[in-house]
Tab-separated table of C-alpha atoms in Angstrom:
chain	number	residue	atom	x	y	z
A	1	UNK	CA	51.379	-64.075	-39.804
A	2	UNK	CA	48.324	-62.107	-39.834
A	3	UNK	CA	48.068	-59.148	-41.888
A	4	UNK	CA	47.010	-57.400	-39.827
A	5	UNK	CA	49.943	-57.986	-36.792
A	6	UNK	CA	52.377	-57.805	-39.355
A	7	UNK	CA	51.160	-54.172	-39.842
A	8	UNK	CA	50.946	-52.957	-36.000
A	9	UNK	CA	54.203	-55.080	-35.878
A	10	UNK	CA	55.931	-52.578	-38.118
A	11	UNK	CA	54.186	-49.741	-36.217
A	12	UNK	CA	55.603	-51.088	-32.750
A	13	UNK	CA	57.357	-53.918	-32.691
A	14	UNK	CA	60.853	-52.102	-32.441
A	15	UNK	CA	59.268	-49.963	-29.396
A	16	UNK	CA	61.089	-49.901	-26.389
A	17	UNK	CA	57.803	-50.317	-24.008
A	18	UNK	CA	55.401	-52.539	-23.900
A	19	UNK	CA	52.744	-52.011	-25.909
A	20	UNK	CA	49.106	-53.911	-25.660
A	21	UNK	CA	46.014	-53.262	-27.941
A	22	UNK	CA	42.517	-53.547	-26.909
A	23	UNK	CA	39.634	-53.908	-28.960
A	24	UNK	CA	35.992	-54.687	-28.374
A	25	UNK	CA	36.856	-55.685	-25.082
A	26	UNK	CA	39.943	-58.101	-25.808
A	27	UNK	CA	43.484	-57.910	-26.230
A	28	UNK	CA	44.110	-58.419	-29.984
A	29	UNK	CA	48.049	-57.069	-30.078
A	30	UNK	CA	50.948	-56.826	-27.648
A	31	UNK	CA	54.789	-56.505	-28.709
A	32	UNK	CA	57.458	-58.459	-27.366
A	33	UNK	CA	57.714	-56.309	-24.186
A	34	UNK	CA	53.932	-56.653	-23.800
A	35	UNK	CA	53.510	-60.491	-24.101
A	36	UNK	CA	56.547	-60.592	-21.659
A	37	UNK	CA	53.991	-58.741	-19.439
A	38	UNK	CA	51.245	-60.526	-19.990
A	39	UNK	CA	52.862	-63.855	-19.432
A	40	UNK	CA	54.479	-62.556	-16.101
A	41	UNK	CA	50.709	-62.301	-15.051
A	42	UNK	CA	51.971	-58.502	-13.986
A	43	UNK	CA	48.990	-57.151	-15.372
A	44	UNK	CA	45.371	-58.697	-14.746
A	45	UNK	CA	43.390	-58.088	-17.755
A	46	UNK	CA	40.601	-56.556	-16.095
A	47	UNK	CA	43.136	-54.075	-14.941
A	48	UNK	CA	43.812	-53.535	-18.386
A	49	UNK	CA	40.494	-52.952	-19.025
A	50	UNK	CA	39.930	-50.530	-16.749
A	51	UNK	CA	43.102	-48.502	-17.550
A	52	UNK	CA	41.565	-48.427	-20.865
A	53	UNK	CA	38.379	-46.427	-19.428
A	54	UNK	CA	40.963	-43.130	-19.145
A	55	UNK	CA	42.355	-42.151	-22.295
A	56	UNK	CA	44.409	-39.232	-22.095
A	57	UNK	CA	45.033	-39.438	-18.049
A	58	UNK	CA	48.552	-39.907	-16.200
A	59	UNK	CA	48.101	-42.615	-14.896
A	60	UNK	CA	50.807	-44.756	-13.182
A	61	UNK	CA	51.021	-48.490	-12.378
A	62	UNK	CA	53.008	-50.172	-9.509
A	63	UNK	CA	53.725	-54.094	-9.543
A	64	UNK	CA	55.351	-56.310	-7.336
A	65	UNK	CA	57.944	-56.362	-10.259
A	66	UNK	CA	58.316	-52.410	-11.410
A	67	UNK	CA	56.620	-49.182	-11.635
A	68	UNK	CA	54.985	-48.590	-15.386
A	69	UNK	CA	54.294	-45.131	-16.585
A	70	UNK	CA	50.971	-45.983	-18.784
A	71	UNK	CA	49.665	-43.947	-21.806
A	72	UNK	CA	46.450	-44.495	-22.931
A	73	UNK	CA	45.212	-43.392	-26.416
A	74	UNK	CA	42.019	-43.864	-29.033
A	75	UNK	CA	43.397	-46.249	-32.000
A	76	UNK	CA	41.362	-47.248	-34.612
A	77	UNK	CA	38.225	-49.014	-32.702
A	78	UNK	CA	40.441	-49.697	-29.497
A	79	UNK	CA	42.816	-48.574	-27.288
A	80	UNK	CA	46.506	-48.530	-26.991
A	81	UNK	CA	48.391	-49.225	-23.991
A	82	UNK	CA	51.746	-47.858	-23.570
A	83	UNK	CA	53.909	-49.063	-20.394
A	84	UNK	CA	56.942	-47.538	-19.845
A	85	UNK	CA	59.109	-48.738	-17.474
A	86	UNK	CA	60.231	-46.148	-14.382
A	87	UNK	CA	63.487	-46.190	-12.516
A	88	UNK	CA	63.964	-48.538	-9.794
A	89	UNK	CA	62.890	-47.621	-6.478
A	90	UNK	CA	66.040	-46.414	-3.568
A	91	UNK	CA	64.713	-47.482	0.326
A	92	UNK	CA	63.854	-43.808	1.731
A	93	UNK	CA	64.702	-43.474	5.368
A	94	UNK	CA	62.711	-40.955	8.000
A	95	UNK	CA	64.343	-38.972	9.383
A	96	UNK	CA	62.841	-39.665	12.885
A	97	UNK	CA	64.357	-43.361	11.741
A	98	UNK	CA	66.914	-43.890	14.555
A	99	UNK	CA	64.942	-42.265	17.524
A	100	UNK	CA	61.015	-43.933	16.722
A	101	UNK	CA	60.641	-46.248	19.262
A	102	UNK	CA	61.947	-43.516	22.573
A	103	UNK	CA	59.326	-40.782	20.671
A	104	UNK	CA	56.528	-43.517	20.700
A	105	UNK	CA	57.367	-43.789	24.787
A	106	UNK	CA	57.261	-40.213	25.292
A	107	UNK	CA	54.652	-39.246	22.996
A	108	UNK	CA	52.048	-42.175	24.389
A	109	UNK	CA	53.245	-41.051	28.012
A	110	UNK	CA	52.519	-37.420	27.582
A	111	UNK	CA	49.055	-38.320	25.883
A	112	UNK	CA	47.982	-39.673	28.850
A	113	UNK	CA	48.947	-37.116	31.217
A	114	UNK	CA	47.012	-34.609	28.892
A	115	UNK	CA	44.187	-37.228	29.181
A	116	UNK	CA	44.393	-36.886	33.470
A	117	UNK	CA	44.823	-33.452	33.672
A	118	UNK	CA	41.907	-32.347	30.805
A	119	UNK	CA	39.306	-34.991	33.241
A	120	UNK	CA	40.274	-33.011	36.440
A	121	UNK	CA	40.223	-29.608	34.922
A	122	UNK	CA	36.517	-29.901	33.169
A	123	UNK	CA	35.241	-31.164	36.672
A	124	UNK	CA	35.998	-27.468	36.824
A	125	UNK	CA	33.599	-26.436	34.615
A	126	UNK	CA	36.339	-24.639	31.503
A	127	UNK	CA	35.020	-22.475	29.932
A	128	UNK	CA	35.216	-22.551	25.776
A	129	UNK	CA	38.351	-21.054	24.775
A	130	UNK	CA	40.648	-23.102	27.583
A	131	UNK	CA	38.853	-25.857	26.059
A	132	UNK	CA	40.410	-25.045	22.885
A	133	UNK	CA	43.632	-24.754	23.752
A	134	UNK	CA	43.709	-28.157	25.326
A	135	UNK	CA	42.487	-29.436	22.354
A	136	UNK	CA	45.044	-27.551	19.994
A	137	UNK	CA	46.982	-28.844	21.976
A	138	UNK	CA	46.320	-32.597	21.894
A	139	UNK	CA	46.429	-32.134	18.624
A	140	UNK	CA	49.694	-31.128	18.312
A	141	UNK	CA	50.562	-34.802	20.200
A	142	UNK	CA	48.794	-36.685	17.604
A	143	UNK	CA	51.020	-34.650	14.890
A	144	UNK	CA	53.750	-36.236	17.110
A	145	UNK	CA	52.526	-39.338	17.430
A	146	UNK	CA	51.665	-39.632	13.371
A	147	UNK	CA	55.152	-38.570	12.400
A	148	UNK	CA	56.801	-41.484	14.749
A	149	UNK	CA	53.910	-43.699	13.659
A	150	UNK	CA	55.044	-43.024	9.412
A	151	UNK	CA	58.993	-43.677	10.721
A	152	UNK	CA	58.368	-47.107	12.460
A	153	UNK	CA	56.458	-48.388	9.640
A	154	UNK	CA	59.168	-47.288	7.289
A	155	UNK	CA	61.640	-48.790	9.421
A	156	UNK	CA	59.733	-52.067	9.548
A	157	UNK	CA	59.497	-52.389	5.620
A	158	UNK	CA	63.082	-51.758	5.046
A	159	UNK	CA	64.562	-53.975	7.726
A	160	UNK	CA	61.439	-56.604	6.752
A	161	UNK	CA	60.291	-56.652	9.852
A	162	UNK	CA	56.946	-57.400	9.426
A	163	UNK	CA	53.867	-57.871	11.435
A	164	UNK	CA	52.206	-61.428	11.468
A	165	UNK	CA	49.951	-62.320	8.934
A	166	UNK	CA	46.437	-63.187	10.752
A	167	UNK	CA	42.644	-64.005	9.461
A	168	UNK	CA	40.356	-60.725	9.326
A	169	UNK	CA	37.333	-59.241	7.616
A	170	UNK	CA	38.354	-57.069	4.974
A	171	UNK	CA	35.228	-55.692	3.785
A	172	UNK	CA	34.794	-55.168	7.985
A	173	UNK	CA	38.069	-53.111	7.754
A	174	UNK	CA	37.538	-50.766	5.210
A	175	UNK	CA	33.775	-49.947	6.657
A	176	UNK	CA	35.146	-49.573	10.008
A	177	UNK	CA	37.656	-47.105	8.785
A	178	UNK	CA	35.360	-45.510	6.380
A	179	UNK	CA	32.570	-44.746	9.346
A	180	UNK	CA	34.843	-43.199	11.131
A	181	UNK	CA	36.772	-40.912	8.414
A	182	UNK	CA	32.528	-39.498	7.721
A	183	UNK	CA	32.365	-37.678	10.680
A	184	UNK	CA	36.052	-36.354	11.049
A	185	UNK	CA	36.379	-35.582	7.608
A	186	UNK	CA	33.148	-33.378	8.112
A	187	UNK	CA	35.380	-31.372	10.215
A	188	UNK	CA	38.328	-30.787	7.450
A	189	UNK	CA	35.044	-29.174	5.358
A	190	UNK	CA	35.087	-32.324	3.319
A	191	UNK	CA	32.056	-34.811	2.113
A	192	UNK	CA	33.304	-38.271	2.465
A	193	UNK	CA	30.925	-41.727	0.871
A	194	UNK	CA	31.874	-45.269	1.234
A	195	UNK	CA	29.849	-47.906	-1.060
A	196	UNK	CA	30.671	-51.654	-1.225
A	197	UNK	CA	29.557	-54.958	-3.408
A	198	UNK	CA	29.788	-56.980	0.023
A	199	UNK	CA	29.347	-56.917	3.869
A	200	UNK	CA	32.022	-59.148	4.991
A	201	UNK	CA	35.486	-60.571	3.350
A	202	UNK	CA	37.710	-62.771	5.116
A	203	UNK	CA	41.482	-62.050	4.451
A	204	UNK	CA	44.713	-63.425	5.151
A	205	UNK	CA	47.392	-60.949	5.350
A	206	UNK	CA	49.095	-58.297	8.166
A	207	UNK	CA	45.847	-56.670	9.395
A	208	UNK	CA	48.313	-53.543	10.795
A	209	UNK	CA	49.788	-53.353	7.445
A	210	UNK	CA	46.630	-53.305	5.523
A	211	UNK	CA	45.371	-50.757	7.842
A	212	UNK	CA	47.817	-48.590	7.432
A	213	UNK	CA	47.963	-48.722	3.667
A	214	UNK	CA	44.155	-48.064	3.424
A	215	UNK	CA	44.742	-44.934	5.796
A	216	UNK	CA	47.145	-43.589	3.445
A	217	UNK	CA	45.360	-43.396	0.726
A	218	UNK	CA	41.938	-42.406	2.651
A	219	UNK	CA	44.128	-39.370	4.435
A	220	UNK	CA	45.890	-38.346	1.039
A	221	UNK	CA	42.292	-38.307	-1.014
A	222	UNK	CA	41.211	-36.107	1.699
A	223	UNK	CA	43.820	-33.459	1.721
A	224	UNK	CA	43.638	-33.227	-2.170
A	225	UNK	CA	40.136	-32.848	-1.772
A	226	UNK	CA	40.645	-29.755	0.116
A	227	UNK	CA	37.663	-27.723	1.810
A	228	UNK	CA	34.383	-28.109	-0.016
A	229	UNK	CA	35.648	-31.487	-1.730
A	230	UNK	CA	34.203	-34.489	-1.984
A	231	UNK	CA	35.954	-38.069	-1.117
A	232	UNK	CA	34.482	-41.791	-2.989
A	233	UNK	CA	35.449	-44.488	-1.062
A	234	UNK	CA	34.862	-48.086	-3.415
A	235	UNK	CA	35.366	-51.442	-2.284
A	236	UNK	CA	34.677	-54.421	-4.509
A	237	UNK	CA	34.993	-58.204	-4.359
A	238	UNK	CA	35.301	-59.680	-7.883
A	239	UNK	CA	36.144	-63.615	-8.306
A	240	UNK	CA	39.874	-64.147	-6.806
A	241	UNK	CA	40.449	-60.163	-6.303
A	242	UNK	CA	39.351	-57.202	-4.199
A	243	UNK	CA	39.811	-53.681	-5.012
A	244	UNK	CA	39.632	-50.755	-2.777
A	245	UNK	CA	39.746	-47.487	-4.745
A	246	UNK	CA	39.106	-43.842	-3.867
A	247	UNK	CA	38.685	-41.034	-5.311
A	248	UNK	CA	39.585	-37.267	-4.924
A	249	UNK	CA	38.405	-34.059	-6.615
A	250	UNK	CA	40.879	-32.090	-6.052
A	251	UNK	CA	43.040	-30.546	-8.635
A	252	UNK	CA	44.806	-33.430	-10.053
A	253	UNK	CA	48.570	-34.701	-9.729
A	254	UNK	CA	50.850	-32.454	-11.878
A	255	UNK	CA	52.572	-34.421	-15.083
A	256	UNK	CA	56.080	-34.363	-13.225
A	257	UNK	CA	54.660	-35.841	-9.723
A	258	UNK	CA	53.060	-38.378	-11.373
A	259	UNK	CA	56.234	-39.712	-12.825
A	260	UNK	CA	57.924	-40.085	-9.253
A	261	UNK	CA	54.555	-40.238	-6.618
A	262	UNK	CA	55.542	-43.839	-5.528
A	263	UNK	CA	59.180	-42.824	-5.319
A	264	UNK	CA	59.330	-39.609	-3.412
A	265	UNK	CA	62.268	-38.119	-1.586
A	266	UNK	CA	61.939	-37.257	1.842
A	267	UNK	CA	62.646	-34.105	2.944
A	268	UNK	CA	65.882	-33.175	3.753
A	269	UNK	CA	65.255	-31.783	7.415
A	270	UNK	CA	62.994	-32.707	10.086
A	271	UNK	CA	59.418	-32.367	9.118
A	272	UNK	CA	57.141	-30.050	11.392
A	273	UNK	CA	54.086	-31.755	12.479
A	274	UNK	CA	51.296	-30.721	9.806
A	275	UNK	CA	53.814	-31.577	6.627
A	276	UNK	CA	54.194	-35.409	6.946
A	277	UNK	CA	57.089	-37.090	5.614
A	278	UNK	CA	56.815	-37.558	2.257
A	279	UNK	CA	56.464	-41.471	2.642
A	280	UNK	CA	52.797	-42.201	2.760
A	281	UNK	CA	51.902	-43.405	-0.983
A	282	UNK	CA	55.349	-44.820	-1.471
A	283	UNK	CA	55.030	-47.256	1.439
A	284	UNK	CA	51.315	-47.920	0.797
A	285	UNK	CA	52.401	-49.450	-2.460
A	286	UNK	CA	54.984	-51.294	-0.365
A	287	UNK	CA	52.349	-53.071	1.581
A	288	UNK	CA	50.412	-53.675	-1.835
A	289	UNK	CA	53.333	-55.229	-3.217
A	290	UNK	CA	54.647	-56.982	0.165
A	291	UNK	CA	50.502	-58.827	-0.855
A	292	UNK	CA	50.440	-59.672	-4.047
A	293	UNK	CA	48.872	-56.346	-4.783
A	294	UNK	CA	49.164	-53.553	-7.865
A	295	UNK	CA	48.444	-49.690	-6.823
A	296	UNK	CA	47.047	-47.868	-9.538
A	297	UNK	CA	47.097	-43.803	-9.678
A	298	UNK	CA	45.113	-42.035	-12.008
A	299	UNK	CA	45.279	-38.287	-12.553
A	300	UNK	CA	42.068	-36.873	-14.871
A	301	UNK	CA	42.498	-34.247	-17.277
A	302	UNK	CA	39.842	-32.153	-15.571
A	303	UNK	CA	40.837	-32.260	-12.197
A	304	UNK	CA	40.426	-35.495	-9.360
A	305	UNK	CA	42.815	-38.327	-8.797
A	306	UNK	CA	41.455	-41.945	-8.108
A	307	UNK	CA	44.014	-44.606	-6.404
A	308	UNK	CA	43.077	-47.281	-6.604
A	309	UNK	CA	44.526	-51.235	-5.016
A	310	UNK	CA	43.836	-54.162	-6.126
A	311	UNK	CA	44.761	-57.486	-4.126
A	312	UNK	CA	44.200	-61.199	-4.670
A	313	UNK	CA	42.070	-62.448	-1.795
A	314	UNK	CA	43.981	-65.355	0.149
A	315	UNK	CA	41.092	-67.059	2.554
A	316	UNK	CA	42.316	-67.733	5.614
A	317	UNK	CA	41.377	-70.532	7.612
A	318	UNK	CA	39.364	-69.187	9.858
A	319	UNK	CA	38.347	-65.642	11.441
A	320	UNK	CA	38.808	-64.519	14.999
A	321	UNK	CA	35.307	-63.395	16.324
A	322	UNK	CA	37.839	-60.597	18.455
A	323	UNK	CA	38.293	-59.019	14.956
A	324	UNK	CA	35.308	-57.770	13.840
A	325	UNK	CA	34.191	-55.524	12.931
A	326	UNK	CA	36.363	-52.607	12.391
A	327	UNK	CA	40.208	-52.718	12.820
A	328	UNK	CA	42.830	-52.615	15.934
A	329	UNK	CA	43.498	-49.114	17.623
A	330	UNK	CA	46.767	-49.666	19.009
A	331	UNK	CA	47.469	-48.037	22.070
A	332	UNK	CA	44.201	-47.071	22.198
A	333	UNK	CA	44.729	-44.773	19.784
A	334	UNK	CA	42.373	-44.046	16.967
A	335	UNK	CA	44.152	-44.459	13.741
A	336	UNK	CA	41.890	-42.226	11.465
A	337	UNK	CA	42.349	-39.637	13.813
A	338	UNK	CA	46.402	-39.992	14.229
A	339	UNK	CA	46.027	-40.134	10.162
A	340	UNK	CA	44.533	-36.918	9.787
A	341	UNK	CA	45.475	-35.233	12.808
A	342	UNK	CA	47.455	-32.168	10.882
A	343	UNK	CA	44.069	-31.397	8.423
A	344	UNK	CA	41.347	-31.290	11.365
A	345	UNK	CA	40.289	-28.536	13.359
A	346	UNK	CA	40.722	-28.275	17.546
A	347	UNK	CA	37.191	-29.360	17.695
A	348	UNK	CA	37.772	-32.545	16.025
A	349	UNK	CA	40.002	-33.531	18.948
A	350	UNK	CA	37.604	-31.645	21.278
A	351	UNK	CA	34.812	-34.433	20.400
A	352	UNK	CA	37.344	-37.420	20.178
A	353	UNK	CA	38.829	-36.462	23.986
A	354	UNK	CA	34.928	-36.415	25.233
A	355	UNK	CA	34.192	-39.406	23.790
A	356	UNK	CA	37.329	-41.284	24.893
């Protein structure tokens, strides 16, 4: 045996975690735990890499297998990597679980008597402030309507119910979205950017799914953000993967959230529109799972959070021209808007109801 691994075997050979050294760009150690890892294929090795970039940050790690708690440090000319494994993962229900589908009826119904009655009424001529409250108040249905939209999807992923897998653009997806999040996030007081390494990706996989995982993460990056924040949206196409990563800088995800922020609880009453449920990152890294993926959270010591998904790209056979660009809007619905209907202003819904 090498000298030198019979020395870092003494150091951590008898740890508990897995535990991976990098050095001048390679992986030159790993324990038993670790080259069980690395043989699993749980962790790419350019995600190693870039874990490796953020020494010092809580950063956590969710596979199709577990969730890994990772600890980066400085060691000698490298990097250690220290994965310890979380507690498994309890299904969370909504609590809107058992009445979703009804809600959806009556929520989409009242929507578009709102719709009606705001057309007749501004052949009126309203003036600004009943403007405002008809806005306030369809904004109040899309806090509905996002609420029943979080408890279906819940539903769906713990019953397994899920939607077909079809051929779409990716890249088209994510710039769609990203367009659209600009200009409402410009309401919310926050500076949203979107680069990417490519114009066009096709994809295999639940386009519905996808989209709502992306929206997750785009809504939650925006809250953090706050008023006066800032919002990077990345999405890059490297050999078989694709990553879509985005970054916050807010204040940073607290040391004890970290440890359970793709295992929340859900509240134990009703949520009021405006709070959410609780279950947006935890069943976005369901759908990255449910495709191969691995979501990656990453809290900085100075403040920000970047989450970031990476997916292996499964090329589907061909590409309905009906799907590009941009994604579905079920119902009609925009699903930025439904996303972040409890952070935006009345005249956010003022502009969508006009344009509609």
């Amino acid at each position: 045996m090498d000298p030198n691994t019979s020395r870092l075997n003494d150091m951590f050979g008898s740890f508990p975690e897995a535990v991976i050294l990098l050095m001048d760009g390679e992986c030159t150690y790993s324990n038993e735990h670790g080259k069980r890892l690395l043989q699993e294929g749980a962790f790419p090795e350019d995600l190693l890499y870039a874990l490796a970039e953020h020494p010092g940050d809580a950063i956590e790690v969710a596979t199709a297998q577990a969730i890994y708690r990772v600890t980066v440090s400085p060691f000698e000319r490298g990097y250690l990597l220290v994965m310890r494994l979380l507690p498994p993962r309890e299904p969370q229900e909504h609590p809107f679980s058992h009445a979703t589908y009804r809600l959806r009826e009556s929520i989409t119904n009242l929507t578009t008597t709102h719709a009606q009655l705001r057309q007749e009424l501004e052949e009126r001529y309203l003036d600004e402030a009943f403007l405002r409250e008809l806005a306030n108040e369809n904004r109040f249905t899309y806090q509905l309507l996002r609420l029943v939209r979080q408890a279906e999807l819940n539903e769906d992923l713990n019953n397994k119910t899920f939607p077909r897998e079809e051929g779409f653009d990716l890249a088209q997806v994510c710039s769609g979205m990203a367009d659209e999040a600009v200009w409402l996030a410009e309401y919310a007081g926050v500076q949203f950017s979107f680069t990417s390494n490519t114009t066009t990706l096709p994809f295999q996989a639940s386009k519905s799914l996808i989209t709502q995982m992306i929206l997750a993460v785009v809504s939650n990056a925006i809250r953090a953000a706050g008023k006066g924040g800032h919002v990077e949206m990345r999405f890059q196409s490297v050999g078989d993967r694709c990553m879509i990563s985005i970054r916050d800088s807010g204040m940073g995800i607290p040391e004890d959230r970290m440890a359970t922020l793709f295992t929340s609880e859900v509240p134990t009453g009703l949520p009021r529109p405006g709070e959410g449920s609780g279950l947006g990152l935890y069943n976005a890294q369901r759908i990255a799972t449910l495709h191969g993926g691995i979501m990656v959270a990453q809290s900085g010591r100075d403040g920000g959070t970047t989450l970031a998904i990476s997916l292996p790209i499964v090329t589907p056979p061909s590409v309905p021209v009906r799907n590009n660009p941009g994604y579905d809007n079920p119902g009609g619905y925009s699903p930025v808007l439904i996303e972040m209907s409890d952070i935006l202003p009345w005249e956010a819904f003022n502009a969508a109801t006009r344009d509609d």
